[in-house]
């Protein structure tokens, strides 16, 4: 069964914003770090952002200052607010929960283009 489901991707112009969301059916959601990855065409999948159970965040250097990861444990949801988007941000974005069983979402496409 699907454990993580992403939404919110789409086409946006450079400088624009998008907000991605990921919801889970995992009962123990609040006990685990959540991460966003992305994979651009012809590139390796890379870690974009992470948020711990206590709310501590980490970001890739390429997105720091532009992206914000957050979580809502009551809704079992993790979000990625993306501002000042660049063409280099174009990728499929994936939500990930490494524990308890390394769950992945299906991915949502983000395209930044004029």
PDB file of N, CA, C and O in Angstrom, residues 19-54:
ATOM      1  N   UNK A  19       4.492  25.200  -3.309  1.00  0.00           N
ATOM      2  CA  UNK A  19       4.478  24.533  -2.020  1.00  0.00           C
ATOM      3  C   UNK A  19       4.123  23.063  -2.234  1.00  0.00           C
ATOM      4  O   UNK A  19       3.026  22.753  -2.701  1.00  0.00           O
ATOM      5  N   UNK A  20       5.046  22.191  -1.884  1.00  0.00           N
ATOM      6  CA  UNK A  20       4.832  20.760  -1.986  1.00  0.00           C
ATOM      7  C   UNK A  20       4.362  20.208  -0.648  1.00  0.00           C
ATOM      8  O   UNK A  20       4.790  20.672   0.408  1.00  0.00           O
ATOM      9  N   UNK A  21       3.505  19.204  -0.712  1.00  0.00           N
ATOM     10  CA  UNK A  21       3.024  18.553   0.492  1.00  0.00           C
ATOM     11  C   UNK A  21       3.169  17.049   0.355  1.00  0.00           C
ATOM     12  O   UNK A  21       3.116  16.500  -0.747  1.00  0.00           O
ATOM     13  N   UNK A  22       3.339  16.397   1.478  1.00  0.00           N
ATOM     14  CA  UNK A  22       3.458  14.947   1.530  1.00  0.00           C
ATOM     15  C   UNK A  22       2.692  14.464   2.748  1.00  0.00           C
ATOM     16  O   UNK A  22       2.933  14.945   3.863  1.00  0.00           O
ATOM     17  N   UNK A  23       1.771  13.548   2.524  1.00  0.00           N
ATOM     18  CA  UNK A  23       0.989  12.985   3.619  1.00  0.00           C
ATOM     19  C   UNK A  23       1.282  11.503   3.723  1.00  0.00           C
ATOM     20  O   UNK A  23       1.577  10.837   2.729  1.00  0.00           O
ATOM     21  N   UNK A  24       1.176  10.978   4.942  1.00  0.00           N
ATOM     22  CA  UNK A  24       1.513   9.579   5.173  1.00  0.00           C
ATOM     23  C   UNK A  24       0.429   8.884   5.973  1.00  0.00           C
ATOM     24  O   UNK A  24      -0.300   9.517   6.749  1.00  0.00           O
ATOM     25  N   UNK A  25       0.343   7.584   5.763  1.00  0.00           N
ATOM     26  CA  UNK A  25      -0.548   6.753   6.557  1.00  0.00           C
ATOM     27  C   UNK A  25       0.195   6.050   7.688  1.00  0.00           C
ATOM     28  O   UNK A  25      -0.426   5.310   8.459  1.00  0.00           O
ATOM     29  N   UNK A  26       1.506   6.276   7.786  1.00  0.00           N
ATOM     30  CA  UNK A  26       2.306   5.635   8.822  1.00  0.00           C
ATOM     31  C   UNK A  26       1.887   6.165  10.184  1.00  0.00           C
ATOM     32  O   UNK A  26       1.959   7.368  10.444  1.00  0.00           O
ATOM     33  N   UNK A  27       1.502   5.269  11.054  1.00  0.00           N
ATOM     34  CA  UNK A  27       0.955   5.651  12.349  1.00  0.00           C
ATOM     35  C   UNK A  27       1.960   6.399  13.215  1.00  0.00           C
ATOM     36  O   UNK A  27       1.603   7.343  13.922  1.00  0.00           O
ATOM     37  N   UNK A  28       3.235   5.982  13.141  1.00  0.00           N
ATOM     38  CA  UNK A  28       4.283   6.550  13.992  1.00  0.00           C
ATOM     39  C   UNK A  28       5.035   7.690  13.305  1.00  0.00           C
ATOM     40  O   UNK A  28       6.212   7.913  13.574  1.00  0.00           O
ATOM     41  N   UNK A  29       4.376   8.435  12.457  1.00  0.00           N
ATOM     42  CA  UNK A  29       4.984   9.516  11.689  1.00  0.00           C
ATOM     43  C   UNK A  29       5.827  10.460  12.544  1.00  0.00           C
ATOM     44  O   UNK A  29       6.934  10.843  12.166  1.00  0.00           O
ATOM     45  N   UNK A  30       5.314  10.864  13.687  1.00  0.00           N
ATOM     46  CA  UNK A  30       5.973  11.863  14.514  1.00  0.00           C
ATOM     47  C   UNK A  30       7.305  11.402  15.095  1.00  0.00           C
ATOM     48  O   UNK A  30       8.059  12.225  15.625  1.00  0.00           O
ATOM     49  N   UNK A  31       7.618  10.123  14.998  1.00  0.00           N
ATOM     50  CA  UNK A  31       8.839   9.570  15.578  1.00  0.00           C
ATOM     51  C   UNK A  31      10.037   9.586  14.636  1.00  0.00           C
ATOM     52  O   UNK A  31      11.127   9.172  15.039  1.00  0.00           O
ATOM     53  N   UNK A  32       9.866  10.075  13.400  1.00  0.00           N
ATOM     54  CA  UNK A  32      10.911   9.908  12.394  1.00  0.00           C
ATOM     55  C   UNK A  32      11.240  11.191  11.654  1.00  0.00           C
ATOM     56  O   UNK A  32      10.377  12.035  11.412  1.00  0.00           O
ATOM     57  N   UNK A  33      12.515  11.284  11.260  1.00  0.00           N
ATOM     58  CA  UNK A  33      12.968  12.348  10.374  1.00  0.00           C
ATOM     59  C   UNK A  33      12.315  12.201   9.001  1.00  0.00           C
ATOM     60  O   UNK A  33      12.162  11.087   8.496  1.00  0.00           O
ATOM     61  N   UNK A  34      11.938  13.329   8.409  1.00  0.00           N
ATOM     62  CA  UNK A  34      11.375  13.354   7.069  1.00  0.00           C
ATOM     63  C   UNK A  34      12.317  14.115   6.141  1.00  0.00           C
ATOM     64  O   UNK A  34      12.968  15.071   6.553  1.00  0.00           O
ATOM     65  N   UNK A  35      12.362  13.688   4.882  1.00  0.00           N
ATOM     66  CA  UNK A  35      13.274  14.278   3.917  1.00  0.00           C
ATOM     67  C   UNK A  35      12.592  14.506   2.576  1.00  0.00           C
ATOM     68  O   UNK A  35      11.680  13.778   2.200  1.00  0.00           O
ATOM     69  N   UNK A  36      13.058  15.527   1.882  1.00  0.00           N
ATOM     70  CA  UNK A  36      12.709  15.747   0.488  1.00  0.00           C
ATOM     71  C   UNK A  36      13.954  15.538  -0.366  1.00  0.00           C
ATOM     72  O   UNK A  36      15.016  16.091  -0.065  1.00  0.00           O
ATOM     73  N   UNK A  37      13.805  14.749  -1.400  1.00  0.00           N
ATOM     74  CA  UNK A  37      14.828  14.551  -2.413  1.00  0.00           C
ATOM     75  C   UNK A  37      14.311  15.072  -3.750  1.00  0.00           C
ATOM     76  O   UNK A  37      13.108  15.286  -3.921  1.00  0.00           O
ATOM     77  N   UNK A  38      15.238  15.237  -4.682  1.00  0.00           N
ATOM     78  CA  UNK A  38      14.826  15.559  -6.040  1.00  0.00           C
ATOM     79  C   UNK A  38      15.771  14.893  -7.032  1.00  0.00           C
ATOM     80  O   UNK A  38      16.916  14.596  -6.719  1.00  0.00           O
ATOM     81  N   UNK A  39      15.258  14.663  -8.231  1.00  0.00           N
ATOM     82  CA  UNK A  39      16.054  14.079  -9.287  1.00  0.00           C
ATOM     83  C   UNK A  39      15.742  14.796 -10.590  1.00  0.00           C
ATOM     84  O   UNK A  39      14.613  14.749 -11.078  1.00  0.00           O
ATOM     85  N   UNK A  40      16.756  15.463 -11.132  1.00  0.00           N
ATOM     86  CA  UNK A  40      16.633  16.159 -12.398  1.00  0.00           C
ATOM     87  C   UNK A  40      16.973  15.213 -13.541  1.00  0.00           C
ATOM     88  O   UNK A  40      17.666  14.208 -13.337  1.00  0.00           O
ATOM     89  N   UNK A  41      16.514  15.519 -14.753  1.00  0.00           N
ATOM     90  CA  UNK A  41      16.817  14.654 -15.896  1.00  0.00           C
ATOM     91  C   UNK A  41      18.322  14.438 -16.063  1.00  0.00           C
ATOM     92  O   UNK A  41      19.095  15.394 -16.097  1.00  0.00           O
ATOM     93  N   UNK A  42      18.733  13.183 -16.151  1.00  0.00           N
ATOM     94  CA  UNK A  42      20.126  12.851 -16.344  1.00  0.00           C
ATOM     95  C   UNK A  42      21.004  13.025 -15.121  1.00  0.00           C
ATOM     96  O   UNK A  42      22.225  12.866 -15.224  1.00  0.00           O
ATOM     97  N   UNK A  43      20.420  13.333 -13.982  1.00  0.00           N
ATOM     98  CA  UNK A  43      21.183  13.569 -12.765  1.00  0.00           C
ATOM     99  C   UNK A  43      20.849  12.538 -11.695  1.00  0.00           C
ATOM    100  O   UNK A  43      19.822  11.859 -11.762  1.00  0.00           O
ATOM    101  N   UNK A  44      21.726  12.438 -10.707  1.00  0.00           N
ATOM    102  CA  UNK A  44      21.488  11.555  -9.579  1.00  0.00           C
ATOM    103  C   UNK A  44      20.495  12.192  -8.614  1.00  0.00           C
ATOM    104  O   UNK A  44      20.385  13.416  -8.525  1.00  0.00           O
ATOM    105  N   UNK A  45      19.792  11.351  -7.891  1.00  0.00           N
ATOM    106  CA  UNK A  45      18.888  11.848  -6.873  1.00  0.00           C
ATOM    107  C   UNK A  45      19.684  12.505  -5.751  1.00  0.00           C
ATOM    108  O   UNK A  45      20.707  11.973  -5.310  1.00  0.00           O
ATOM    109  N   UNK A  46      19.232  13.671  -5.298  1.00  0.00           N
ATOM    110  CA  UNK A  46      19.949  14.401  -4.268  1.00  0.00           C
ATOM    111  C   UNK A  46      19.022  14.808  -3.134  1.00  0.00           C
ATOM    112  O   UNK A  46      17.831  15.064  -3.339  1.00  0.00           O
ATOM    113  N   UNK A  47      19.585  14.882  -1.948  1.00  0.00           N
ATOM    114  CA  UNK A  47      18.847  15.330  -0.776  1.00  0.00           C
ATOM    115  C   UNK A  47      18.685  16.839  -0.831  1.00  0.00           C
ATOM    116  O   UNK A  47      19.658  17.574  -0.994  1.00  0.00           O
ATOM    117  N   UNK A  48      17.456  17.302  -0.663  1.00  0.00           N
ATOM    118  CA  UNK A  48      17.144  18.725  -0.708  1.00  0.00           C
ATOM    119  C   UNK A  48      17.011  19.304   0.690  1.00  0.00           C
ATOM    120  O   UNK A  48      17.568  20.362   0.998  1.00  0.00           O
ATOM    121  N   UNK A  49      16.244  18.630   1.542  1.00  0.00           N
ATOM    122  CA  UNK A  49      15.976  19.143   2.878  1.00  0.00           C
ATOM    123  C   UNK A  49      15.558  18.010   3.794  1.00  0.00           C
ATOM    124  O   UNK A  49      15.063  16.974   3.344  1.00  0.00           O
ATOM    125  N   UNK A  50      15.755  18.216   5.089  1.00  0.00           N
ATOM    126  CA  UNK A  50      15.359  17.238   6.098  1.00  0.00           C
ATOM    127  C   UNK A  50      14.860  17.962   7.330  1.00  0.00           C
ATOM    128  O   UNK A  50      15.284  19.088   7.622  1.00  0.00           O
ATOM    129  N   UNK A  51      13.966  17.313   8.050  1.00  0.00           N
ATOM    130  CA  UNK A  51      13.468  17.861   9.305  1.00  0.00           C
ATOM    131  C   UNK A  51      13.334  16.733  10.316  1.00  0.00           C
ATOM    132  O   UNK A  51      12.762  15.684  10.024  1.00  0.00           O
ATOM    133  N   UNK A  52      13.885  16.940  11.506  1.00  0.00           N
ATOM    134  CA  UNK A  52      13.881  15.919  12.539  1.00  0.00           C
ATOM    135  C   UNK A  52      12.584  15.955  13.329  1.00  0.00           C
ATOM    136  O   UNK A  52      11.721  16.807  13.125  1.00  0.00           O
ATOM    137  N   UNK A  53      12.472  15.030  14.267  1.00  0.00           N
ATOM    138  CA  UNK A  53      11.286  14.963  15.114  1.00  0.00           C
ATOM    139  C   UNK A  53      11.125  16.210  15.974  1.00  0.00           C
ATOM    140  O   UNK A  53      10.005  16.572  16.334  1.00  0.00           O
ATOM    141  N   UNK A  54      12.234  16.858  16.307  1.00  0.00           N
ATOM    142  CA  UNK A  54      12.201  18.052  17.138  1.00  0.00           C
ATOM    143  C   UNK A  54      12.079  19.343  16.334  1.00  0.00           C
ATOM    144  O   UNK A  54      12.003  20.424  16.911  1.00  0.00           O
TER     145      UNK A  54
END
